[in-house]
Each structure stands twice: as structure tokens, then as C-alpha cells.
Coordinates of N, CA, C and O in Angstrom, one line a residue:
X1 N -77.5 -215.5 -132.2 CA -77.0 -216.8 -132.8 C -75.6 -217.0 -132.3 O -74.8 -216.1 -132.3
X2 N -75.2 -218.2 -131.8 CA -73.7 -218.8 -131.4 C -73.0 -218.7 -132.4 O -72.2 -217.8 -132.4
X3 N -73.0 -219.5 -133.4 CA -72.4 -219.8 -134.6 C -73.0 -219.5 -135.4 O -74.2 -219.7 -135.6
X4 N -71.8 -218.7 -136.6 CA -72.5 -218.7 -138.0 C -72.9 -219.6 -138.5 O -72.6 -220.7 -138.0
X5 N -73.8 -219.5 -139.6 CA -74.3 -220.2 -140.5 C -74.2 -220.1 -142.1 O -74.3 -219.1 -142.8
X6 N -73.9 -221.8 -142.6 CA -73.9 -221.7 -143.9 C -74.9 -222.3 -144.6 O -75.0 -223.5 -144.7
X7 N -75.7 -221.4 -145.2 CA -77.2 -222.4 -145.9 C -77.0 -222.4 -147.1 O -76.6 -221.4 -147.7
X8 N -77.1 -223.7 -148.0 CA -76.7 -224.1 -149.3 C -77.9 -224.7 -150.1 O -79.0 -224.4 -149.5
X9 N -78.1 -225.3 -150.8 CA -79.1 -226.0 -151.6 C -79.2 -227.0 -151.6 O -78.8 -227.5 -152.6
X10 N -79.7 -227.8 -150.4 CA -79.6 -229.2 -150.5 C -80.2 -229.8 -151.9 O -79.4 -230.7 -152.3
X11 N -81.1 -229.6 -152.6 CA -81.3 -230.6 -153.9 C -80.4 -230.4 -155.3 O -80.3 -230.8 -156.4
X12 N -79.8 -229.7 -154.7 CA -78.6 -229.3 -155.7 C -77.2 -230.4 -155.7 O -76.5 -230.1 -154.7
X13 N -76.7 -231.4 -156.4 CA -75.4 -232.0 -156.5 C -74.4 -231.2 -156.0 O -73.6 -231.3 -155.1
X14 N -74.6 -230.0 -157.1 CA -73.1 -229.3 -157.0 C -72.9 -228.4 -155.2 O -71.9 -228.3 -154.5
X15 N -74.4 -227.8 -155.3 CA -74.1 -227.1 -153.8 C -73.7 -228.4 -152.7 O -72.9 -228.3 -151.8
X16 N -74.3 -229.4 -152.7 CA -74.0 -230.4 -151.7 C -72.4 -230.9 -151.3 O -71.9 -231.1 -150.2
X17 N -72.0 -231.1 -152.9 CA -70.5 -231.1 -153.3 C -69.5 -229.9 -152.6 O -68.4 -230.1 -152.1
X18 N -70.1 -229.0 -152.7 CA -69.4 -227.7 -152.2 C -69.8 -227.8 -150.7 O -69.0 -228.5 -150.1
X19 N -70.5 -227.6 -150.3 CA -70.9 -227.8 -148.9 C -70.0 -229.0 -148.4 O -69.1 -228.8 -147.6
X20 N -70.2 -229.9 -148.8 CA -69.5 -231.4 -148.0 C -67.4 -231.0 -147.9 O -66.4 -231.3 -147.2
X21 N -67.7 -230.2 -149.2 CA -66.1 -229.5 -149.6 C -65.7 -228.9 -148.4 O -64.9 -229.4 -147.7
X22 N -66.6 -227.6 -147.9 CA -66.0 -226.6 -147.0 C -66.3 -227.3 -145.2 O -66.0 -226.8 -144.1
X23 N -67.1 -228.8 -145.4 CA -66.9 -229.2 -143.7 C -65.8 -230.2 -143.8 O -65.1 -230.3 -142.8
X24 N -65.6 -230.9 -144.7 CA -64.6 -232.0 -145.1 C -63.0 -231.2 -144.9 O -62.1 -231.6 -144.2
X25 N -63.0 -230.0 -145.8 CA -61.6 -228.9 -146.1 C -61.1 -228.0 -145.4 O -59.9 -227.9 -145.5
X26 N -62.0 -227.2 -144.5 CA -62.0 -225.9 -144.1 C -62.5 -226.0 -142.6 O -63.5 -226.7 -142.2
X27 N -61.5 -225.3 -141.7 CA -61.7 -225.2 -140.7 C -62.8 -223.7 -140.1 O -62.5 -222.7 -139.5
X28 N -64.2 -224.4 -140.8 CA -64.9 -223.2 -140.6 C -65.4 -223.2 -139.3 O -65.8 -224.3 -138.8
X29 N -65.5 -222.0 -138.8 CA -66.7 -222.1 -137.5 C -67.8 -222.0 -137.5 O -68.2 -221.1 -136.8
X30 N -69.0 -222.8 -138.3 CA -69.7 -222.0 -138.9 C -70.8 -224.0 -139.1 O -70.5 -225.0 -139.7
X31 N -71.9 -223.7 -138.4 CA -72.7 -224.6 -139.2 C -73.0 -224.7 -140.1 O -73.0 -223.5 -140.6
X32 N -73.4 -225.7 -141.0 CA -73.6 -226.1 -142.9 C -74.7 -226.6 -142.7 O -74.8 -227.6 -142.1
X33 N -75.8 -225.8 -143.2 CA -76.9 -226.6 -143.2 C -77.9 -225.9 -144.6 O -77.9 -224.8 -145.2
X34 N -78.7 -227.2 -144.9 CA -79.4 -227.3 -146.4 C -80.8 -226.4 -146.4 O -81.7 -226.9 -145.7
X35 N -81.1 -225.3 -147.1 CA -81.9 -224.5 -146.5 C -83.5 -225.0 -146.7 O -84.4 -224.3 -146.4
X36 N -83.5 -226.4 -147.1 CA -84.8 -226.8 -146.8 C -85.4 -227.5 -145.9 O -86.5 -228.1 -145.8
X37 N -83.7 -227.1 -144.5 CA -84.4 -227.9 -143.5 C -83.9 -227.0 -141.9 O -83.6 -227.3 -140.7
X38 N -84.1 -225.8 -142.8 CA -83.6 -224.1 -141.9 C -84.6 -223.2 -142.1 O -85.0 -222.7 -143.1
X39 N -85.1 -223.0 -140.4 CA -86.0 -221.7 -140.3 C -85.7 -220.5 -141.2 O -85.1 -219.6 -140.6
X40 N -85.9 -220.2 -142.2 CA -85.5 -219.1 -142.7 C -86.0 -218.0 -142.1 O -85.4 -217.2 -141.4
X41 N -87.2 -218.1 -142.5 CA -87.9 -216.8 -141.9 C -87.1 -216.1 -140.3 O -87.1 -214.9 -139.9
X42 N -86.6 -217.1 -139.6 CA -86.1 -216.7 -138.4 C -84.9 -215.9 -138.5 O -84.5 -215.0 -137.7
X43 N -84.3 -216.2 -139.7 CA -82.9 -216.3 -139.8 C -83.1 -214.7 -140.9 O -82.1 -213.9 -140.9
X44 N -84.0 -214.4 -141.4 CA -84.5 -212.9 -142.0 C -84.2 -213.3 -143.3 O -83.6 -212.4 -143.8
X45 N -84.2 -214.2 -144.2 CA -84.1 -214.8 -145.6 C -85.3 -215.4 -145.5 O -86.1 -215.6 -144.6
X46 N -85.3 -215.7 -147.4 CA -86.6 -216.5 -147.9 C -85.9 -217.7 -149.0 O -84.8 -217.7 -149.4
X47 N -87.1 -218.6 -149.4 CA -86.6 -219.9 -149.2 C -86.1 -219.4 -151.1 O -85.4 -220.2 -151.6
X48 N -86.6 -218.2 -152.0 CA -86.4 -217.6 -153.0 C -84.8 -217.2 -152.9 O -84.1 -217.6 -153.9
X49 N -84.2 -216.5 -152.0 CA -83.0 -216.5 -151.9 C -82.1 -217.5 -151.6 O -81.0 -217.6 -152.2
X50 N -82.6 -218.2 -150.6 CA -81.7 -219.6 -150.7 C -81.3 -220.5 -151.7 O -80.2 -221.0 -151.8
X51 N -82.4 -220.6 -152.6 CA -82.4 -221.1 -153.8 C -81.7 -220.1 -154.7 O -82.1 -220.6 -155.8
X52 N -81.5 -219.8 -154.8 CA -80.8 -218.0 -156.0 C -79.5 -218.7 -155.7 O -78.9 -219.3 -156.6
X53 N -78.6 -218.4 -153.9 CA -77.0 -218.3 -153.7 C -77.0 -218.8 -152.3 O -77.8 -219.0 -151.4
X54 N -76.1 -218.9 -152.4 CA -75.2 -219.6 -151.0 C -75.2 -218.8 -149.6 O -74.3 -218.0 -149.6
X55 N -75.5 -218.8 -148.9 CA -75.4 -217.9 -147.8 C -74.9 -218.2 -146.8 O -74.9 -219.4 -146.4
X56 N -74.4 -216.9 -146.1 CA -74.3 -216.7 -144.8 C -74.5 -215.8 -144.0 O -74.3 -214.6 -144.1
X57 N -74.9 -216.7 -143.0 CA -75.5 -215.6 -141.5 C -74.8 -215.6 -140.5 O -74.7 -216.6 -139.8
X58 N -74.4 -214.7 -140.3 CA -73.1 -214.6 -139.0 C -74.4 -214.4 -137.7 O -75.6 -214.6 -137.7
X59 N -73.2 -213.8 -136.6 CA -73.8 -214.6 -135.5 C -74.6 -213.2 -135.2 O -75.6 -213.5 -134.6
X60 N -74.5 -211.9 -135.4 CA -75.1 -211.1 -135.3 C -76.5 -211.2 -136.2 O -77.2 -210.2 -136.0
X61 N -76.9 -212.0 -137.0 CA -77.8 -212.0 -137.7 C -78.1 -211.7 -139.2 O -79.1 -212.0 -139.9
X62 N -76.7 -211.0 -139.6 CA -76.3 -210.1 -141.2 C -76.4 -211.4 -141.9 O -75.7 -212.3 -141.6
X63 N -77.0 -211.3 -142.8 CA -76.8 -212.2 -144.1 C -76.7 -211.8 -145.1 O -77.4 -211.1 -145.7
X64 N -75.2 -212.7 -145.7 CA -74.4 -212.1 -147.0 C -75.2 -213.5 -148.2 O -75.8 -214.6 -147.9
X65 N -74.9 -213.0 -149.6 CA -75.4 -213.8 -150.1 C -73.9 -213.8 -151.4 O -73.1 -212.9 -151.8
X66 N -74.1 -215.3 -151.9 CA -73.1 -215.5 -153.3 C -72.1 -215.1 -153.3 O -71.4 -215.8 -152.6
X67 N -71.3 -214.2 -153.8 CA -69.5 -213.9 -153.8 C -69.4 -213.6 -152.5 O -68.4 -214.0 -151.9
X68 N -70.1 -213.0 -151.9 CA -69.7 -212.3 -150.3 C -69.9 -213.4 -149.6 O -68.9 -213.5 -148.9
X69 N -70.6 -214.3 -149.5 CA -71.0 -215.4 -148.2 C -69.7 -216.1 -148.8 O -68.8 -216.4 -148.0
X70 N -69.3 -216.5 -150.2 CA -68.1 -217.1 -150.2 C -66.7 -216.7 -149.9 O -65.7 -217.5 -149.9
X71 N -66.8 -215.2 -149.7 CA -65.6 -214.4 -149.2 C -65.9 -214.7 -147.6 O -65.1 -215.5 -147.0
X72 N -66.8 -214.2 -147.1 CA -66.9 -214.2 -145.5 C -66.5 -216.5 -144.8 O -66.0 -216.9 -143.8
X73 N -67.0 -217.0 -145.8 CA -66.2 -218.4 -145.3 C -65.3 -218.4 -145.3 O -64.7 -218.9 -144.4
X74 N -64.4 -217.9 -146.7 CA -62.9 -218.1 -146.7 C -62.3 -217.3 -145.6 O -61.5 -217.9 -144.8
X75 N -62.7 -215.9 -145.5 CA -61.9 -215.1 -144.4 C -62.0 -215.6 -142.5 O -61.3 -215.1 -141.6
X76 N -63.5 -217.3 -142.2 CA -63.7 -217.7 -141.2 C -62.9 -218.8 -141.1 O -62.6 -219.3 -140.0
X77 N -62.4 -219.2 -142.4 CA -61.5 -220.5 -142.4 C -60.2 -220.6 -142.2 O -59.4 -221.6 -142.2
X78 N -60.1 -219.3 -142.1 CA -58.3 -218.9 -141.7 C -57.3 -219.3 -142.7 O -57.6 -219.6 -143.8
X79 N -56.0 -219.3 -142.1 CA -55.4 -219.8 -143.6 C -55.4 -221.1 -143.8 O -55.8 -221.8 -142.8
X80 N -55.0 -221.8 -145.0 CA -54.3 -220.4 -146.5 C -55.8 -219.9 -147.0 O -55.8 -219.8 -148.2
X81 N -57.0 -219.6 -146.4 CA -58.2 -219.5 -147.3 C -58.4 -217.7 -147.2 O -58.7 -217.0 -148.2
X82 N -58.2 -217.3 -146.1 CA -58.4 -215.9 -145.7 C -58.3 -214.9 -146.5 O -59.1 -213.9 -146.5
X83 N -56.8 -215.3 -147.4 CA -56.0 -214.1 -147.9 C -57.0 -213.5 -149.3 O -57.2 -212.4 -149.8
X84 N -57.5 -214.6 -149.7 CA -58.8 -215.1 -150.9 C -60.1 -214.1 -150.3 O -60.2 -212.9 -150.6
X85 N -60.8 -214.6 -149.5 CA -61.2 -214.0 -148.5 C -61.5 -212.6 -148.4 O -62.6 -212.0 -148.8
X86 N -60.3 -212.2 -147.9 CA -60.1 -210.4 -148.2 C -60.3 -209.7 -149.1 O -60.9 -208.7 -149.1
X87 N -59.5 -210.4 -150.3 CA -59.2 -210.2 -151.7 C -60.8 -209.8 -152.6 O -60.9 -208.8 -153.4
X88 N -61.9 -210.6 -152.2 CA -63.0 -210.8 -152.5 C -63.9 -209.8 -152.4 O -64.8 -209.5 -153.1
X89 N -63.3 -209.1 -151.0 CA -64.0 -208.1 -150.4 C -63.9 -207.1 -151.0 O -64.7 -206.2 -150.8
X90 N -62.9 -207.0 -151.9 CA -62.7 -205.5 -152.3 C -62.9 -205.2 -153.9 O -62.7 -206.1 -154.8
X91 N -63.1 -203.8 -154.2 CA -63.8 -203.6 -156.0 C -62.2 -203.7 -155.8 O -61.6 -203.7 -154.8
X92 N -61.7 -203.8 -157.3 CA -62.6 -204.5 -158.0 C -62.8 -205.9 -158.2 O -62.9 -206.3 -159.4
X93 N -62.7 -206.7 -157.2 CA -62.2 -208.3 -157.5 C -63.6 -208.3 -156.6 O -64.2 -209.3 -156.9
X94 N -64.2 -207.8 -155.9 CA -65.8 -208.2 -155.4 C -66.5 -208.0 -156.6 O -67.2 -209.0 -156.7
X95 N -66.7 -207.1 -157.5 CA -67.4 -206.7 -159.0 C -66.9 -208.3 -159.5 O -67.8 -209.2 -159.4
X96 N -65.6 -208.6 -159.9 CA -65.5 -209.9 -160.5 C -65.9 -211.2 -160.0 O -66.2 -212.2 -160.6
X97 N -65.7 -211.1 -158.8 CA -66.5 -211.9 -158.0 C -67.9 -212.6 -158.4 O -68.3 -213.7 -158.7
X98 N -68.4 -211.1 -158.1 CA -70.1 -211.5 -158.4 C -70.3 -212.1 -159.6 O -71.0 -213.1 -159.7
X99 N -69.6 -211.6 -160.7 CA -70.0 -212.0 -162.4 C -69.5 -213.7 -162.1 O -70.2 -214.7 -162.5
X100 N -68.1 -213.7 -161.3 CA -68.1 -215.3 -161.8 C -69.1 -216.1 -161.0 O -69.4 -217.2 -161.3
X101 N -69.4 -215.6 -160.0 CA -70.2 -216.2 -158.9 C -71.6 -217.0 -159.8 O -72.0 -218.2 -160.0
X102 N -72.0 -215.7 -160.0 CA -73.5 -215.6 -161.0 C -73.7 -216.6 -162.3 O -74.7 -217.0 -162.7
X103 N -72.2 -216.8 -163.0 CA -72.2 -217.6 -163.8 C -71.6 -219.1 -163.6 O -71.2 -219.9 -164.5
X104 N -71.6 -219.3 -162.1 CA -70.9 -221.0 -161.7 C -72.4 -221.1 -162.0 O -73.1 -221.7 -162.9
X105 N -72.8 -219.7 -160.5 CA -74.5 -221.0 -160.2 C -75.4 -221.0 -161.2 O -76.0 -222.1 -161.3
X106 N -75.8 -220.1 -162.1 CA -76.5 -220.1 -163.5 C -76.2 -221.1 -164.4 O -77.0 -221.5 -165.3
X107 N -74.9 -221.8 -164.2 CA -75.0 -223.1 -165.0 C -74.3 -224.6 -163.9 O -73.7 -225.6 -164.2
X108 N -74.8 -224.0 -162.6 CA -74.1 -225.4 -161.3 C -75.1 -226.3 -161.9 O -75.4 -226.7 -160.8
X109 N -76.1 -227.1 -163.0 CA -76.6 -228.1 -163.4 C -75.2 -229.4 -164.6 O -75.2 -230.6 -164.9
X110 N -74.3 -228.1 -165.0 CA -73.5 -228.2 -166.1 C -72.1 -228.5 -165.1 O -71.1 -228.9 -165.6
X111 N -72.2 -228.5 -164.3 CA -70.5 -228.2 -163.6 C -70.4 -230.1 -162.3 O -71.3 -230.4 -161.5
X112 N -69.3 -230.6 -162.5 CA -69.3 -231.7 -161.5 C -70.1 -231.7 -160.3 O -70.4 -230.7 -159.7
X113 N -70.5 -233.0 -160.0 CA -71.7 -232.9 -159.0 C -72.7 -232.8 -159.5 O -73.3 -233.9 -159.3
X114 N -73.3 -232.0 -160.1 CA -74.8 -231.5 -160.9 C -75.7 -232.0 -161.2 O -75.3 -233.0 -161.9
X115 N -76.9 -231.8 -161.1 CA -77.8 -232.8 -162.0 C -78.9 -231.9 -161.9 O -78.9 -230.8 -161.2
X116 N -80.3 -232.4 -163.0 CA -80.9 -231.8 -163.3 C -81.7 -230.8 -162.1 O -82.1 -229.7 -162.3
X117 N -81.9 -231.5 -160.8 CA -82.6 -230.6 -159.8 C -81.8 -229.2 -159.6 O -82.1 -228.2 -158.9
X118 N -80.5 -229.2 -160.4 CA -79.5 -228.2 -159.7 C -79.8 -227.0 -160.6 O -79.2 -225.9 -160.3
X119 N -80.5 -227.1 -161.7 CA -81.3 -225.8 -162.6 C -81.9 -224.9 -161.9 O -82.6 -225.3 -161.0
X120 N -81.7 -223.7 -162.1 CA -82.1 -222.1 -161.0 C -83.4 -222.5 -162.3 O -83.2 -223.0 -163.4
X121 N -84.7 -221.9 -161.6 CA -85.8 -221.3 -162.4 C -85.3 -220.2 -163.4 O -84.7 -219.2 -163.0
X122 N -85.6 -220.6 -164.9 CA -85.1 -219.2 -165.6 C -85.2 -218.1 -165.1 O -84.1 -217.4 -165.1
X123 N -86.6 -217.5 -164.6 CA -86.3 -216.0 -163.9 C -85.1 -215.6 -162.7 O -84.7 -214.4 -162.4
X124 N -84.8 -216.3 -162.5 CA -83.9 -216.6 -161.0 C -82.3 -216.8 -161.2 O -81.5 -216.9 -160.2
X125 N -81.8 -217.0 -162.8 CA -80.5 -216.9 -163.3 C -79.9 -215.6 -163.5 O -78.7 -215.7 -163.6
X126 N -80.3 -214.4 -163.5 CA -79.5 -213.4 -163.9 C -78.9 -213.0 -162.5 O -79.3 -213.4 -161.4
X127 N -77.8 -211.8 -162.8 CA -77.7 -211.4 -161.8 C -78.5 -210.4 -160.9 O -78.1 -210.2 -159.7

């Protein structure tokens, strides 16, 4: 792959919101694209995880998912986003990471942007 990739939830408000945030904000290198209209299978994800968190697939093919794919953009977007970034990477602020991560998207129906398509399937909310 040339460029990373960032696959988000297109029927989601809030992920759209965030997505339009990080091409509008952030000097990412990194395509943004809606995972309902991305080869997943190509890409080594399923359309179950796309839906769950946020991803990304660097150019070697690794795909990070939720606090890490939002660490690995900050640390692609250079500064002031990087230092965030790093910070992310490491216990114990990756452990905190995930919990708050887990509880944006568990209630991204409730948070600006949002609307009812933006509900995870009950099974698919925990961490």
C-alpha cells in the first residue's frame, strides 16, 4: 500500500464528524475513507471490526484499531498532534486510552454529530 489508511464509519454522524475533523485539521498522510465503501477483506479486517472502532492501516499492511489507530494519526499528523500521539502509546495512558476510547464509541449515538444509526449493536459495545 502507498498510503496509510483511515477507515471510519460512514453511517455514523459522529465518526463522519471526526473523520471530516482529521482531513479538514490534520496534516495527515493518510487516506480517509468510509469502511462501507473499502475492500476490507483486502486490507486483512472485517466489516465487524470496522463497525466496533476506527482504524488504521499503514502502508505495510498492520492494522491498529480504536485508541492505537487514534494514537498512530496523531503521531502521522505531526505537530502539535504527535506529542499526544506518543503519549498514547505508552501504559499507562494506552490502558486509559482504551477505557476512554471504548466509552466515546459505546455512547458516539449520545455525543455531537450523532444520530441514531451511530448505535454499536449491544453485543459489540463492551470492550
Amino acid at each position: 500500500m502507498e498510503r496509510s489508511l483511515i477507515i471510519y464509519d460512514g453511517d455514523c454522524g459522529f465518526c463522519t464528524t471526526a473523520a471530516g475533523f482529521i482531513e479538514r485539521r490534520m496534516d495527515v498522510p493518510a487516506g480517509i475513507r468510509a469502511w462501507q465503501f473499502t475492500d476490507l477483506a483486502a486490507l486483512g479486517t472485517t466489516p465487524e471490526r470496522a463497525e466496533y472502532e476506527l482504524l488504521w492501516v499503514d502502508t505495510r499492511g498492520r492494522v491498529y484499531g480504536g485508541a492505537q489507530a487514534v494514537a498512530k494519526i496523531l503521531l502521522a499528523a505531526g505537530l502539535p498532534w504527535s506529542p499526544l500521539g506518543a503519549i498514547l502509546r505508552v501504559p499507562p495512558f494506552r490502558w486509559l486510552a482504551h477505557g476512554v476510547y471504548r466509552l466515546i464509541a459505546g455512547n458516539r449515538h449520545r455525543l455531537p454529530g450523532g444520530t441514531p444509526m451511530c448505535v454499536l449493536p449491544a453485543d459489540r459495545r463492551g470492550g
